[in-house]
Amino acid sequence: MWQRIRNLKFRMKLMLMFGILFIFIMGMGSVLYYCYMAENLKESGKSNAEEVVRQLYDTMESRIEAVDNRVHAMLINNTFVTTLANYLIQPTDERIAVTMGTVADFLKNLELGESVIHSVYIYTDEVEFDNFSLYRNWEFQFPLSQFYQVFQGNQRGKQWFWAMPDPIFQTRDLVVPCVWRFRVQGVPKDCFLVVQYSKKELDAILEGKEEFFDQIMVLDSRGKRIAGDGTFAAVCSDSLEIDGKHYMTISRQMPDTGWTIWCLKSQQPQLDDLSHIRKMIAGIAGGLCLICLGITWFLATRLTDSLRRLTQRMNCVTNGDLDTRFFYPYQDEVGSLAKSFNYMIGEMKGLIDFQKDTIEELKRERDYVAEIQKQKRKAELKALQAQINPHFLYNTLNTITWQAADQGAEEIARLSNLLGKFFRLTLRKGAEVITLREEAEHVRSYLDIQRIRYRDKIQYDIQISEQAMEAPVIKLILQPLVENSIYHGIKEKQGEGMIRVQAAVEKSGAEEYLILTVWDNGIGMEEEKIRGINQGLRDGITGQSEGYGIYNVNERIRIYYGRQYGLSFVGKPGMWTRAVVTLPFCSTDKGEMQDEPNIDRR
């Protein structure tokens, strides 16, 4: 029998199992029906409660809206506005009596128009107004009160407060203040209207619904009490348990005031009606569930045993055992899975061997590409430096020097000698890295040549610390900056110009940096132009028609040392410009100078 069942398709096995479960599901229908009825009863009670809360919301909303309408009508009344404005614009003893009488009449009419209003009060910088029906609390000062502090920003309109003892009058009744901030035409300063709602009247609105609810209260957006005598805290759920009793919570928010009406209704009557039925069905359902669980467990264990063993073989493969196989003697879906599993493991093992060979080939290819890239970067570095051919120029200038000396042209001889020295330092047997001392000598030769050309228009000063003198640097990084200072700064300046070349070592944490600066007192550059140049240097722009030399210097530095180093400019229009080069500092006693660029830092 079991042999035939095990040879069934897996689908038939599932149908057999669910057929057995279906018998028990029919018995569970009664439980589901009970749950449906219980839920329906709860929903009906909740719907009735929400309808009562809606009526309560409409009543309270209409009362507050009526007060708002009366306040708006008073604030736009021509007599009220004109009388108040005349006094505030030109306060006199004659006008104060008229103003206080007129304003008091309006406040009295506003208070008598709605019973929910406890009292009304107006504050201005000149005088305070009320309707003279209550004794004022003379210790109350509006500018020092929380009513005034809440308007210290640019808030207008009205602000609600929570229930509190009357702070303005001596009644000590509980009131809910609402403060209006308004302005009278022609008066530059704001006025404030305080409408104090009677908490007793607000409680009276709730009293008509207390027979339906166990507790009712109204809270503002900060959780402060507005009305009602409820003792429970506001909750986010639809139910609440107090002293072992279950209650249903209903809430409704009033958008205009920010208040929320909270109502609490006991669920105990509904629960009592269903208690007996619940106990009876719970016993039946419990028995059926135990039987169903037992049968389900038994069938699931029998039907999934083969899948469990297949899972164990898969875990062996996950742990790296590709020699495992799963043998299953039957012809159902699990048998098909077993064949597929064994075939897949064989294919996977072949693919892994092929992948190993491919990885080795890719590693060799990667090493080859890395070497090509290294050679390419080195060629780029050499191409950037090869702006001129110093061999030919140096030999030619040497000939010119001797011929000029023979003919008595001393200045020409000195100029060609300096220029020859300039290109001799540039050549330096093809070395890419020289000491900062040699770089400074190269710049000095260039400046002496320019002084001969421009006579007394150019002065210079080279200041390099002893610590930095023997520091290795790539050559030809200072001369383009000095040339830039001459042609774009001092050449356009009226009068004598000064170029100052400085170098110093600075330390930041564990790192040491070599800071080179070229300063000139030329015509300077606009801030926008400096920002554009610095942005181009950061982005690696090298195709600039203007100032190609500085972009050349910056790119060489970044290729050799890494992209965190380079060149930047600061300055002030019409006064000065400073080029700043940041390099890693390495003294010659730390290691020999190298001509290879540090391409791994890019």
Coordinates of C-alpha atoms in Angstrom, one line a residue:
M1 CA 0.0 0.0 0.0
W2 CA 2.7 2.4 1.0
Q3 CA 4.7 1.4 -2.0
R4 CA 1.9 2.5 -4.3
I5 CA 1.4 5.8 -2.4
R6 CA 5.1 6.6 -2.5
N7 CA 5.0 6.1 -6.3
L8 CA 2.2 8.6 -6.7
K9 CA 2.9 12.0 -8.1
F10 CA 3.7 14.6 -5.5
R11 CA 0.6 16.5 -6.5
M12 CA -1.6 13.5 -5.6
K13 CA 0.2 13.2 -2.3
L14 CA -0.7 16.9 -1.5
M15 CA -4.3 16.3 -2.6
L16 CA -4.6 13.3 -0.3
M17 CA -3.2 15.3 2.7
F18 CA -5.5 18.3 2.1
G19 CA -8.5 16.1 1.6
I20 CA -8.0 14.8 5.1
L21 CA -7.5 18.3 6.4
F22 CA -10.7 19.5 4.6
I23 CA -12.8 17.3 6.9
F24 CA -11.5 19.1 9.9
I25 CA -11.9 22.5 8.2
M26 CA -15.6 21.9 8.0
G27 CA -15.7 21.5 11.7
M28 CA -13.7 24.7 12.2
G29 CA -16.4 26.6 10.2
S30 CA -18.4 27.0 13.3
V31 CA -15.5 28.7 15.1
L32 CA -15.0 31.1 12.2
Y33 CA -18.7 31.9 12.1
Y34 CA -18.6 32.7 15.8
C35 CA -15.5 34.9 15.3
Y36 CA -17.4 36.7 12.4
M37 CA -20.4 37.3 14.6
A38 CA -18.3 38.5 17.5
E39 CA -16.4 40.9 15.2
N40 CA -19.6 42.1 13.6
L41 CA -21.0 42.9 17.0
K42 CA -17.9 44.8 18.0
E43 CA -18.0 46.7 14.7
S44 CA -21.6 47.6 15.2
G45 CA -20.9 48.9 18.7
K46 CA -17.9 50.9 17.4
S47 CA -20.0 52.3 14.5
N48 CA -22.6 53.6 17.0
A49 CA -19.9 55.0 19.2
E50 CA -18.3 56.8 16.3
E51 CA -21.7 58.3 15.3
V52 CA -22.1 59.7 18.8
V53 CA -18.6 61.2 18.7
R54 CA -19.4 62.7 15.4
Q55 CA -22.5 64.4 16.8
L56 CA -20.4 65.7 19.7
Y57 CA -17.7 66.9 17.3
D58 CA -20.3 68.8 15.2
T59 CA -21.8 70.5 18.3
M60 CA -18.5 71.6 19.7
E61 CA -17.2 72.7 16.2
S62 CA -20.3 74.8 15.6
R63 CA -20.0 76.5 18.9
I64 CA -16.4 77.4 18.4
E65 CA -17.1 78.5 14.8
A66 CA -19.8 80.8 16.0
V67 CA -17.4 82.5 18.3
D68 CA -14.8 82.8 15.5
N69 CA -17.4 84.4 13.3
R70 CA -18.4 87.0 15.9
V71 CA -14.7 87.8 16.6
H72 CA -14.1 88.3 12.9
A73 CA -17.2 90.5 12.6
M74 CA -16.0 92.7 15.5
L75 CA -12.4 93.0 14.1
I76 CA -13.7 94.3 10.8
N77 CA -16.4 96.5 12.2
N78 CA -15.8 100.1 11.0
T79 CA -16.8 101.7 14.3
F80 CA -14.6 99.4 16.4
V81 CA -11.6 99.7 14.1
T82 CA -11.9 103.5 13.6
T83 CA -12.4 104.2 17.4
L84 CA -9.4 102.0 18.4
A85 CA -7.2 103.3 15.6
N86 CA -7.9 107.0 16.4
Y87 CA -6.8 106.5 20.0
L88 CA -3.7 104.3 19.2
I89 CA -2.5 106.8 16.6
Q90 CA -3.0 109.8 18.8
P91 CA -3.7 108.8 22.4
T92 CA -5.3 111.6 24.5
D93 CA -7.3 111.8 27.7
E94 CA -10.3 112.9 25.8
R95 CA -10.2 110.0 23.4
I96 CA -9.4 107.3 26.1
A97 CA -12.9 107.6 27.6
V98 CA -14.7 107.3 24.3
T99 CA -12.4 104.4 23.2
M100 CA -12.8 102.4 26.4
G101 CA -16.6 102.8 26.3
T102 CA -17.0 101.8 22.7
V103 CA -14.5 98.8 23.0
A104 CA -16.2 97.7 26.2
D105 CA -19.6 97.6 24.4
F106 CA -18.2 95.5 21.6
L107 CA -16.6 93.1 24.1
K108 CA -19.8 92.9 26.1
N109 CA -21.8 92.0 23.0
L110 CA -19.2 89.4 22.0
E111 CA -19.4 87.8 25.5
L112 CA -23.2 87.8 25.7
G113 CA -23.6 86.5 22.2
E114 CA -22.1 83.1 23.1
S115 CA -22.5 81.4 26.5
V116 CA -19.4 79.4 25.9
I117 CA -17.3 82.7 26.3
H118 CA -16.2 83.3 29.8
S119 CA -14.5 86.7 29.3
V120 CA -12.8 88.9 26.7
Y121 CA -9.7 91.1 27.0
I122 CA -7.7 93.3 24.6
Y123 CA -4.1 94.3 25.0
T124 CA -2.3 97.2 23.2
D125 CA 0.9 99.0 23.9
E126 CA -1.1 102.1 25.1
V127 CA -3.9 100.6 27.1
E128 CA -5.7 97.4 28.0
F129 CA -9.5 96.9 27.5
D130 CA -12.2 94.7 29.0
N131 CA -16.0 95.1 29.5
F132 CA -15.8 96.2 33.2
S133 CA -18.0 93.2 34.3
L134 CA -15.2 91.4 36.1
Y135 CA -12.4 92.5 38.5
R136 CA -9.0 92.5 36.9
N137 CA -6.1 90.6 38.3
W138 CA -3.6 93.5 38.4
E139 CA -0.6 91.2 38.9
F140 CA -1.2 89.9 35.3
Q141 CA 1.1 91.5 32.8
F142 CA 0.4 90.5 29.2
P143 CA 4.0 91.2 27.8
L144 CA 5.4 88.8 30.5
S145 CA 2.8 86.1 30.0
Q146 CA 2.9 82.9 27.9
F147 CA 0.2 84.5 25.7
Y148 CA 2.6 87.1 24.5
Q149 CA 5.7 84.8 24.3
V150 CA 4.1 82.4 21.8
F151 CA 3.9 85.2 19.3
Q152 CA 7.6 86.2 19.4
G153 CA 8.1 84.8 16.0
N154 CA 6.1 85.9 12.9
Q155 CA 3.0 83.9 13.9
R156 CA -0.3 85.6 13.2
G157 CA -3.9 84.5 13.5
K158 CA -4.8 82.8 16.7
Q159 CA -3.2 80.5 19.3
W160 CA -5.0 78.1 21.6
F161 CA -4.0 77.3 25.2
W162 CA -5.1 74.6 27.6
A163 CA -7.5 74.7 30.5
M164 CA -6.1 76.9 33.4
P165 CA -7.3 79.1 36.3
D166 CA -8.3 82.5 34.9
P167 CA -5.0 84.5 34.8
I168 CA -6.5 87.8 33.7
F169 CA -9.5 88.3 36.1
Q170 CA -10.0 87.4 39.8
T171 CA -12.7 84.8 39.2
R172 CA -10.3 81.9 39.4
D173 CA -12.6 79.9 37.1
L174 CA -11.1 77.3 34.8
V175 CA -10.9 78.8 31.3
V176 CA -9.5 77.8 27.9
P177 CA -7.8 80.9 26.5
C178 CA -7.6 81.6 22.7
V179 CA -5.3 84.6 21.8
W180 CA -5.8 86.5 18.5
R181 CA -3.0 88.7 17.1
F182 CA -4.4 91.5 14.8
R183 CA -3.4 94.9 13.5
V184 CA -5.5 98.0 13.1
Q185 CA -5.0 99.9 9.9
G186 CA -2.6 102.9 10.4
V187 CA -1.2 101.5 13.6
P188 CA 2.3 100.0 13.2
K189 CA 2.2 97.7 16.3
D190 CA 0.1 94.6 16.8
C191 CA -2.9 94.2 19.2
F192 CA -3.9 91.1 21.0
L193 CA -7.5 89.8 21.7
V194 CA -7.8 87.1 24.4
V195 CA -11.1 85.2 24.3
Q196 CA -11.4 82.9 27.3
Y197 CA -13.7 80.0 26.9
S198 CA -15.5 78.7 30.0
K199 CA -14.4 75.1 30.8
K200 CA -17.7 74.7 32.6
E201 CA -19.6 75.4 29.4
L202 CA -17.3 73.1 27.4
D203 CA -17.9 70.4 30.0
A204 CA -21.6 70.9 29.6
I205 CA -21.4 70.1 25.9
L206 CA -19.9 66.7 26.9
E207 CA -22.3 65.9 29.6
G208 CA -25.1 65.0 27.2
K209 CA -23.0 62.1 25.9
E210 CA -21.8 60.7 29.3
E211 CA -24.7 58.3 29.5
F212 CA -23.4 56.5 26.3
F213 CA -19.7 56.7 27.2
D214 CA -17.9 55.8 30.4
Q215 CA -15.4 58.7 30.1
I216 CA -15.1 61.7 27.8
M217 CA -12.3 64.3 27.6
V218 CA -10.9 66.8 25.1
L219 CA -7.1 67.2 24.8
D220 CA -5.0 69.7 22.7
S221 CA -2.1 68.7 20.5
R222 CA 0.3 68.8 23.4
G223 CA -1.8 66.4 25.5
K224 CA -3.1 69.2 27.8
R225 CA -6.7 68.9 29.0
I226 CA -9.3 71.2 27.5
A227 CA -12.6 69.8 28.8
G228 CA -14.0 66.6 30.4
D229 CA -13.1 64.7 33.5
G230 CA -11.6 61.6 32.0
T231 CA -8.6 60.0 33.8
F232 CA -7.2 57.7 31.1
A233 CA -4.2 58.7 28.9
A234 CA -4.5 59.2 25.2
V235 CA -3.7 56.0 23.3
C236 CA -3.0 55.1 19.7
S237 CA -4.9 51.7 19.7
D238 CA -8.6 51.1 19.4
S239 CA -8.8 49.3 22.8
L240 CA -7.7 49.9 26.3
E241 CA -7.5 47.8 29.5
I242 CA -8.0 49.5 32.8
D243 CA -8.1 47.5 36.1
G244 CA -8.7 44.3 34.1
K245 CA -11.7 45.7 32.2
H246 CA -11.7 46.2 28.4
Y247 CA -12.7 49.5 26.9
M248 CA -13.1 50.7 23.4
T249 CA -11.5 54.1 22.6
I250 CA -12.9 56.5 20.0
S251 CA -11.2 59.7 19.0
R252 CA -12.0 62.6 16.6
Q253 CA -9.6 65.5 15.9
M254 CA -10.8 69.0 15.4
P255 CA -8.5 70.5 12.7
D256 CA -9.2 74.2 13.4
T257 CA -8.3 74.0 17.1
G258 CA -5.9 71.0 17.1
W259 CA -8.1 69.4 19.8
T260 CA -8.9 65.7 19.9
I261 CA -12.1 64.3 21.4
W262 CA -11.4 61.1 23.3
C263 CA -14.2 58.8 24.4
L264 CA -14.0 55.5 26.5
K265 CA -16.7 52.9 26.3
S266 CA -16.8 49.5 28.1
Q267 CA -16.8 46.3 26.1
Q268 CA -17.9 44.2 29.0
P269 CA -21.6 43.9 28.1
Q270 CA -20.7 42.5 24.7
L271 CA -18.1 40.2 26.1
D272 CA -20.6 38.9 28.7
D273 CA -23.1 38.0 26.0
L274 CA -20.5 35.9 24.1
S275 CA -18.8 34.3 27.1
H276 CA -20.9 31.1 27.3
I277 CA -20.8 30.4 23.5
R278 CA -17.0 31.2 23.5
K279 CA -16.3 28.6 26.2
M280 CA -18.3 25.9 24.4
I281 CA -16.8 26.4 21.0
A282 CA -13.3 26.8 22.5
G283 CA -13.5 23.3 23.9
I284 CA -14.7 21.8 20.5
A285 CA -12.1 23.9 18.6
G286 CA -9.3 22.8 20.9
G287 CA -10.0 19.2 20.4
L288 CA -10.3 19.5 16.7
C289 CA -7.1 21.4 16.5
L290 CA -5.2 18.8 18.4
I291 CA -6.5 16.1 16.1
C292 CA -5.8 18.1 13.0
L293 CA -2.3 19.0 14.2
G294 CA -1.5 15.3 14.9
I295 CA -2.6 14.2 11.5
T296 CA -0.9 17.0 9.7
W297 CA 2.3 16.3 11.5
F298 CA 2.2 12.6 10.7
L299 CA 1.4 13.2 7.0
A300 CA 4.0 16.0 6.6
T301 CA 6.7 13.9 8.2
R302 CA 6.0 10.9 5.9
L303 CA 5.7 13.0 2.8
T304 CA 8.7 15.3 3.3
D305 CA 11.2 12.7 4.6
S306 CA 12.8 12.3 1.2
L307 CA 13.0 16.1 0.7
R308 CA 14.7 16.3 4.1
R309 CA 17.4 13.8 3.0
L310 CA 17.8 15.7 -0.3
T311 CA 18.3 18.9 1.7
Q312 CA 21.1 17.2 3.7
R313 CA 22.9 16.3 0.5
M314 CA 22.5 19.9 -0.7
N315 CA 24.1 21.1 2.6
C316 CA 27.0 18.8 1.9
V317 CA 27.5 20.5 -1.5
T318 CA 27.3 23.9 0.3
N319 CA 30.2 22.9 2.5
G320 CA 32.3 22.0 -0.5
D321 CA 31.7 18.3 -1.0
L322 CA 31.1 17.9 -4.7
D323 CA 31.4 14.1 -4.6
T324 CA 28.1 13.6 -2.8
R325 CA 25.1 12.1 -4.6
F326 CA 21.4 11.5 -3.8
F327 CA 19.8 8.2 -4.6
Y328 CA 16.0 7.9 -4.6
P329 CA 14.3 4.7 -5.8
Y330 CA 10.9 6.0 -6.8
Q331 CA 9.7 7.7 -9.9
D332 CA 7.7 10.7 -8.5
E333 CA 8.7 14.3 -8.5
V334 CA 11.4 13.7 -5.8
G335 CA 12.9 11.1 -8.1
S336 CA 13.1 13.7 -10.9
L337 CA 14.7 16.1 -8.5
A338 CA 17.3 13.5 -7.5
K339 CA 18.3 12.9 -11.1
S340 CA 18.5 16.6 -11.7
F341 CA 20.5 17.1 -8.5
N342 CA 23.1 14.5 -9.4
Y343 CA 23.4 15.9 -13.0
M344 CA 23.8 19.4 -11.6
I345 CA 26.6 18.4 -9.2
G346 CA 28.5 16.8 -12.1
E347 CA 28.1 19.8 -14.3
M348 CA 29.1 22.1 -11.4
K349 CA 32.3 20.2 -10.7
G350 CA 33.2 20.6 -14.4
L351 CA 32.4 24.3 -14.4
I352 CA 34.5 24.9 -11.2
D353 CA 37.5 23.3 -12.8
F354 CA 36.9 25.4 -15.9
Q355 CA 36.5 28.5 -13.8
K356 CA 39.8 27.8 -12.0
D357 CA 41.6 27.7 -15.4
T358 CA 39.8 30.9 -16.5
I359 CA 40.7 32.7 -13.3
E360 CA 44.4 31.9 -13.8
E361 CA 44.2 33.2 -17.3
L362 CA 42.5 36.4 -16.1
K363 CA 45.2 36.9 -13.5
R364 CA 47.9 36.7 -16.2
E365 CA 45.9 39.1 -18.3
R366 CA 45.4 41.5 -15.4
D367 CA 49.2 41.5 -14.7
Y368 CA 49.8 42.2 -18.4
V369 CA 47.3 45.1 -18.5
A370 CA 48.8 46.6 -15.2
E371 CA 52.2 46.6 -16.8
I372 CA 50.9 48.2 -19.9
Q373 CA 49.2 50.9 -17.9
K374 CA 52.3 51.5 -15.9
Q375 CA 54.3 52.0 -19.1
K376 CA 51.6 54.2 -20.5
R377 CA 51.6 56.5 -17.4
K378 CA 55.4 56.7 -17.5
A379 CA 55.2 57.7 -21.2
E380 CA 52.5 60.3 -20.4
L381 CA 54.8 61.8 -17.7
K382 CA 57.7 62.0 -20.1
A383 CA 55.5 63.5 -22.8
L384 CA 54.3 66.3 -20.4
Q385 CA 57.9 67.1 -19.5
A386 CA 59.2 67.1 -23.1
Q387 CA 58.0 70.6 -24.0
I388 CA 61.4 71.6 -25.3
N389 CA 64.6 69.8 -26.4
P390 CA 67.3 71.2 -24.0
H391 CA 70.2 69.3 -25.7
F392 CA 70.2 71.3 -28.9
L393 CA 69.4 74.7 -27.1
Y394 CA 72.1 74.2 -24.5
N395 CA 74.9 73.4 -27.1
T396 CA 73.8 76.4 -29.3
L397 CA 73.7 78.8 -26.3
N398 CA 77.1 77.7 -25.3
T399 CA 78.5 78.7 -28.7
I400 CA 76.7 82.0 -28.6
T401 CA 78.2 82.8 -25.2
W402 CA 81.8 82.2 -26.4
Q403 CA 81.2 84.3 -29.6
A404 CA 79.6 87.2 -27.6
A405 CA 82.5 87.2 -25.2
D406 CA 85.1 87.3 -28.0
Q407 CA 83.3 90.3 -29.5
G408 CA 82.9 92.2 -26.2
A409 CA 79.1 91.9 -25.9
E410 CA 79.2 91.3 -22.1
E411 CA 75.5 91.6 -21.5
I412 CA 74.7 89.2 -24.3
A413 CA 77.3 86.8 -23.1
R414 CA 75.9 87.0 -19.5
L415 CA 72.4 86.5 -20.8
S416 CA 73.3 83.4 -23.0
N417 CA 75.4 82.0 -20.1
L418 CA 72.4 82.3 -17.7
L419 CA 70.1 80.8 -20.4
G420 CA 72.6 77.9 -20.9
K421 CA 72.7 77.3 -17.2
F422 CA 68.9 77.4 -17.2
F423 CA 68.8 74.6 -19.8
R424 CA 71.6 72.6 -18.2
L425 CA 69.7 72.4 -15.0
T426 CA 66.6 71.4 -17.1
L427 CA 68.6 68.6 -18.8
R428 CA 70.4 67.1 -15.8
K429 CA 71.2 64.0 -17.7
G430 CA 67.5 63.2 -18.2
A431 CA 66.8 62.9 -14.4
E432 CA 63.2 63.5 -13.5
V433 CA 63.8 64.0 -9.7
I434 CA 66.2 66.7 -8.4
T435 CA 66.7 68.4 -5.1
L436 CA 64.8 71.5 -4.2
R437 CA 68.2 73.3 -4.0
E438 CA 68.7 72.6 -7.7
E439 CA 65.1 73.5 -8.6
A440 CA 65.7 76.9 -6.7
E441 CA 68.9 77.5 -8.7
H442 CA 67.0 76.8 -11.9
V443 CA 64.4 79.4 -10.9
R444 CA 67.1 81.9 -9.9
S445 CA 68.7 81.6 -13.4
Y446 CA 65.4 82.2 -15.0
L447 CA 64.7 85.3 -12.9
D448 CA 68.2 86.7 -13.6
I449 CA 67.4 86.3 -17.4
Q450 CA 64.1 88.1 -16.9
R451 CA 65.7 90.9 -14.9
I452 CA 68.1 91.6 -17.8
R453 CA 65.1 91.7 -20.2
Y454 CA 62.9 93.9 -18.0
R455 CA 65.7 95.9 -16.3
D456 CA 64.7 97.2 -12.9
K457 CA 61.0 96.2 -13.2
I458 CA 61.5 92.8 -11.5
Q459 CA 62.9 92.1 -8.0
Y460 CA 62.9 88.7 -6.4
D461 CA 63.6 86.9 -3.1
I462 CA 64.0 83.1 -2.7
Q463 CA 63.6 81.8 0.9
I464 CA 64.0 78.1 1.5
S465 CA 64.4 76.5 4.9
E466 CA 67.5 74.3 5.5
Q467 CA 65.2 71.3 6.2
A468 CA 63.7 71.6 2.8
M469 CA 66.8 72.3 0.7
E470 CA 67.7 68.7 0.0
A471 CA 64.2 67.5 -0.4
P472 CA 63.7 65.5 -3.6
V473 CA 61.1 67.0 -6.0
I474 CA 60.2 66.5 -9.7
K475 CA 61.9 69.2 -11.7
L476 CA 60.3 72.2 -13.6
I477 CA 57.5 72.9 -11.1
L478 CA 58.6 76.3 -9.8
Q479 CA 59.7 78.0 -13.1
P480 CA 56.3 77.8 -14.8
L481 CA 54.7 79.4 -11.7
V482 CA 57.3 82.2 -11.7
E483 CA 56.8 82.7 -15.5
N484 CA 53.0 82.9 -14.8
S485 CA 53.6 85.6 -12.2
I486 CA 55.7 87.7 -14.6
Y487 CA 53.5 87.6 -17.6
H488 CA 50.1 87.7 -16.0
G489 CA 50.9 89.8 -12.9
I490 CA 54.0 92.0 -12.9
K491 CA 54.2 92.7 -16.6
E492 CA 50.7 94.4 -16.5
K493 CA 51.6 96.3 -13.3
Q494 CA 52.8 99.9 -13.2
G495 CA 56.1 100.3 -11.5
E496 CA 58.5 97.7 -9.9
G497 CA 57.2 94.2 -9.2
M498 CA 58.3 91.7 -6.5
I499 CA 58.4 87.9 -6.7
R500 CA 58.9 85.9 -3.6
V501 CA 59.6 82.1 -3.8
Q502 CA 59.4 80.3 -0.4
A503 CA 59.6 76.6 0.7
A504 CA 58.9 75.1 4.2
V505 CA 58.0 71.8 5.8
E506 CA 54.7 71.5 7.6
K507 CA 53.5 68.7 9.7
S508 CA 49.8 67.5 10.0
G509 CA 49.4 64.5 12.3
A510 CA 51.8 61.8 11.3
E511 CA 52.3 63.2 7.8
E512 CA 54.9 65.8 6.7
Y513 CA 54.3 68.1 3.7
L514 CA 56.6 70.2 1.6
I515 CA 54.8 73.6 0.9
L516 CA 56.1 75.6 -2.0
T517 CA 54.7 79.1 -2.7
V518 CA 55.3 81.7 -5.4
W519 CA 54.0 85.2 -4.4
D520 CA 53.9 88.3 -6.6
N521 CA 52.5 91.8 -6.0
G522 CA 51.1 92.1 -9.6
I523 CA 47.7 93.0 -10.7
G524 CA 46.1 90.0 -9.0
M525 CA 43.0 88.1 -10.2
E526 CA 39.3 88.3 -9.6
E527 CA 37.9 85.8 -7.1
E528 CA 35.7 84.3 -9.7
K529 CA 38.7 83.6 -12.0
I530 CA 40.6 82.1 -9.1
R531 CA 37.7 79.8 -8.3
G532 CA 37.6 78.7 -12.0
I533 CA 41.3 78.0 -12.2
N534 CA 41.2 76.0 -8.9
Q535 CA 38.2 74.0 -10.1
G536 CA 40.0 73.3 -13.4
L537 CA 43.1 72.1 -11.4
R538 CA 41.0 69.8 -9.3
D539 CA 39.2 68.3 -12.3
G540 CA 42.5 67.7 -14.1
I541 CA 41.8 70.1 -17.0
T542 CA 44.9 70.3 -19.2
G543 CA 43.7 71.8 -22.5
Q544 CA 43.5 75.4 -21.4
S545 CA 44.8 77.9 -24.0
E546 CA 45.5 80.4 -21.3
G547 CA 47.9 79.3 -18.5
Y548 CA 48.8 76.0 -20.0
G549 CA 52.0 75.8 -17.9
I550 CA 50.2 75.7 -14.5
Y551 CA 47.9 72.9 -15.7
N552 CA 51.0 71.1 -16.9
V553 CA 52.7 71.4 -13.5
N554 CA 49.6 70.3 -11.6
E555 CA 49.0 67.3 -13.8
R556 CA 52.7 66.2 -13.5
I557 CA 52.4 66.5 -9.7
R558 CA 49.2 64.4 -9.5
I559 CA 50.6 61.7 -11.9
Y560 CA 53.8 61.4 -9.9
Y561 CA 52.7 61.9 -6.2
G562 CA 49.0 61.1 -6.3
R563 CA 45.7 63.0 -6.8
Q564 CA 45.7 64.3 -3.2
Y565 CA 48.6 66.6 -4.0
G566 CA 48.8 69.5 -6.5
L567 CA 48.6 73.2 -7.1
S568 CA 46.1 75.9 -6.0
F569 CA 45.8 79.7 -6.1
V570 CA 44.8 82.5 -3.7
G571 CA 44.9 86.2 -4.2
K572 CA 43.4 89.7 -3.9
P573 CA 42.4 91.7 -7.0
G574 CA 44.8 94.5 -7.8
M575 CA 47.2 93.6 -4.9
W576 CA 48.8 90.1 -5.0
T577 CA 48.6 86.5 -6.1
R578 CA 50.0 83.4 -4.4
A579 CA 50.5 79.9 -6.0
V580 CA 50.7 77.1 -3.4
V581 CA 52.2 73.7 -4.3
T582 CA 51.6 70.8 -1.8
L583 CA 54.0 67.8 -2.0
P584 CA 54.8 64.9 0.4
F585 CA 58.1 65.6 2.3
C586 CA 60.9 63.1 2.1
S587 CA 64.4 64.1 3.1
T588 CA 67.2 62.5 1.1
D589 CA 68.5 60.6 4.2
K590 CA 65.2 58.6 4.2
G591 CA 65.9 57.0 0.8
E592 CA 67.4 57.7 -2.6
M593 CA 65.5 59.9 -5.1
Q594 CA 63.5 57.9 -7.7
D595 CA 62.5 58.8 -11.2
E596 CA 59.5 56.5 -11.2
P597 CA 56.0 58.1 -10.8
N598 CA 53.9 56.8 -7.9
I599 CA 51.1 55.6 -10.1
D600 CA 49.6 53.4 -7.4
R601 CA 48.4 56.5 -5.6
R602 CA 46.0 57.6 -8.4

